[in-house]
mmCIF file of C-alpha atoms in Angstrom:
data_model
loop_
_atom_site.group_PDB
_atom_site.id
_atom_site.type_symbol
_atom_site.label_atom_id
_atom_site.label_comp_id
_atom_site.label_asym_id
_atom_site.label_seq_id
_atom_site.Cartn_x
_atom_site.Cartn_y
_atom_site.Cartn_z
ATOM 1 C CA UNK A 996 37.777 49.243 43.751
ATOM 2 C CA UNK A 997 38.326 45.857 45.390
ATOM 3 C CA UNK A 998 36.792 42.860 43.707
ATOM 4 C CA UNK A 999 33.811 41.387 45.488
ATOM 5 C CA UNK A 1000 34.446 37.982 46.946
ATOM 6 C CA UNK A 1001 32.232 35.184 45.772
ATOM 7 C CA UNK A 1002 29.888 33.732 48.365
ATOM 8 C CA UNK A 1003 31.059 30.490 49.919
ATOM 9 C CA UNK A 1004 29.211 27.469 48.558
ATOM 10 C CA UNK A 1005 27.849 25.448 51.483
ATOM 11 C CA UNK A 1006 27.043 22.474 49.257
ATOM 12 C CA UNK A 1007 30.614 22.390 47.949
ATOM 13 C CA UNK A 1008 31.907 22.412 51.539
ATOM 14 C CA UNK A 1009 29.451 19.622 52.459
ATOM 15 C CA UNK A 1010 30.954 17.547 49.654
ATOM 16 C CA UNK A 1011 34.660 18.441 50.036
ATOM 17 C CA UNK A 1012 34.959 18.464 53.840
ATOM 18 C CA UNK A 1013 33.574 14.946 54.224
ATOM 19 C CA UNK A 1014 30.114 15.799 55.550
ATOM 20 C CA UNK A 1015 28.462 13.864 52.704
ATOM 21 C CA UNK A 1016 30.198 10.641 53.712
ATOM 22 C CA UNK A 1017 28.221 10.531 56.990
ATOM 23 C CA UNK A 1018 25.194 12.830 56.492
ATOM 24 C CA UNK A 1019 22.716 12.431 53.651
ATOM 25 C CA UNK A 1020 20.513 15.198 52.301
ATOM 26 C CA UNK A 1021 17.831 12.845 50.964
ATOM 27 C CA UNK A 1022 16.738 11.139 54.183
ATOM 28 C CA UNK A 1023 18.748 7.963 53.599
ATOM 29 C CA UNK A 1024 20.509 6.340 56.552
ATOM 30 C CA UNK A 1025 24.233 6.864 57.027
ATOM 31 C CA UNK A 1026 26.603 6.930 60.010
ATOM 32 C CA UNK A 1027 25.218 10.333 61.030
ATOM 33 C CA UNK A 1028 21.709 11.743 60.842
ATOM 34 C CA UNK A 1029 20.328 12.988 57.549
ATOM 35 C CA UNK A 1030 20.006 16.736 57.137
ATOM 36 C CA UNK A 1031 16.731 16.333 55.234
ATOM 37 C CA UNK A 1032 13.916 17.784 57.310
ATOM 38 C CA UNK A 1033 16.158 18.184 60.344
ATOM 39 C CA UNK A 1034 15.964 21.954 60.808
ATOM 40 C CA UNK A 1035 13.769 22.993 63.720
ATOM 41 C CA UNK A 1036 13.088 19.487 65.033
ATOM 42 C CA UNK A 1037 13.694 18.417 68.626
ATOM 43 C CA UNK A 1038 16.772 16.198 68.872
ATOM 44 C CA UNK A 1039 17.155 13.575 71.615
ATOM 45 C CA UNK A 1040 20.652 13.537 73.080
ATOM 46 C CA UNK A 1041 22.450 10.647 74.757
ATOM 47 C CA UNK A 1042 22.557 12.542 78.072
ATOM 48 C CA UNK A 1043 18.742 12.425 78.197
ATOM 49 C CA UNK A 1044 18.193 16.051 77.217
ATOM 50 C CA UNK A 1045 16.723 17.472 74.037
ATOM 51 C CA UNK A 1046 17.754 20.408 71.894
ATOM 52 C CA UNK A 1047 16.251 22.157 68.883
ATOM 53 C CA UNK A 1048 18.174 21.601 65.647
ATOM 54 C CA UNK A 1049 18.870 25.271 64.979
ATOM 55 C CA UNK A 1050 21.782 27.496 64.036
ATOM 56 C CA UNK A 1051 23.431 27.260 67.477
ATOM 57 C CA UNK A 1052 23.178 23.442 67.563
ATOM 58 C CA UNK A 1053 24.423 23.106 63.972
ATOM 59 C CA UNK A 1054 27.438 25.365 64.600
ATOM 60 C CA UNK A 1055 28.324 23.591 67.836
ATOM 61 C CA UNK A 1056 28.026 20.207 66.136
ATOM 62 C CA UNK A 1057 30.344 21.292 63.315
ATOM 63 C CA UNK A 1058 32.967 22.897 65.549
ATOM 64 C CA UNK A 1059 32.824 20.497 68.500
ATOM 65 C CA UNK A 1060 31.445 17.320 66.988
ATOM 66 C CA UNK A 1061 30.820 15.319 70.132
ATOM 67 C CA UNK A 1062 29.538 18.111 72.392
ATOM 68 C CA UNK A 1063 25.903 16.997 72.058
ATOM 69 C CA UNK A 1064 25.615 13.459 70.728
ATOM 70 C CA UNK A 1065 22.306 12.302 69.256
ATOM 71 C CA UNK A 1066 20.595 9.114 70.350
ATOM 72 C CA UNK A 1067 21.057 6.334 67.813
ATOM 73 C CA UNK A 1068 24.321 7.552 66.294
ATOM 74 C CA UNK A 1069 27.905 6.603 67.219
ATOM 75 C CA UNK A 1070 30.147 9.206 68.898
ATOM 76 C CA UNK A 1071 32.293 9.576 65.810
ATOM 77 C CA UNK A 1072 31.807 13.173 64.635
ATOM 78 C CA UNK A 1073 35.140 14.989 64.225
ATOM 79 C CA UNK A 1074 35.761 18.525 65.408
ATOM 80 C CA UNK A 1075 36.254 21.120 62.693
ATOM 81 C CA UNK A 1076 37.348 23.845 65.112
ATOM 82 C CA UNK A 1077 40.287 25.691 63.598
ATOM 83 C CA UNK A 1078 39.745 23.965 60.239
ATOM 84 C CA UNK A 1079 36.883 26.103 58.935
ATOM 85 C CA UNK A 1080 36.532 29.870 58.851
ATOM 86 C CA UNK A 1081 33.493 31.547 60.401
ATOM 87 C CA UNK A 1082 32.228 32.219 56.871
ATOM 88 C CA UNK A 1083 32.606 28.546 55.947
ATOM 89 C CA UNK A 1084 30.698 27.446 59.053
ATOM 90 C CA UNK A 1085 27.959 29.955 58.233
ATOM 91 C CA UNK A 1086 27.785 28.626 54.665
ATOM 92 C CA UNK A 1087 27.530 25.027 55.886
ATOM 93 C CA UNK A 1088 24.809 25.927 58.378
ATOM 94 C CA UNK A 1089 22.904 27.699 55.596
ATOM 95 C CA UNK A 1090 23.187 24.629 53.399
ATOM 96 C CA UNK A 1091 21.969 22.354 56.196
ATOM 97 C CA UNK A 1092 19.037 24.692 56.907
ATOM 98 C CA UNK A 1093 18.065 24.646 53.224
ATOM 99 C CA UNK A 1094 17.596 20.848 53.324
ATOM 100 C CA UNK A 1095 14.231 21.100 55.083
#
């Protein structure tokens, strides 16, 4: 039988892919918004609209970093499209969600 693959560690990706350099998980201020308590909140965007911080928003922000820019933060988020597998994105989103 084939060996089971280990689950992808979202926290390890957060640390190794550079997320931690701009996003805190303890509420402290950095270049980007903290993930602490962010899940499910309404986010104000620079285009004047709002969006719920949910799985769709988190995935879009990871893959297309400047698609929906938040008020108060510089437009500096890189795109990770083509750099992360679907499973890695899912693991990162799960890690972000767990920070609430």
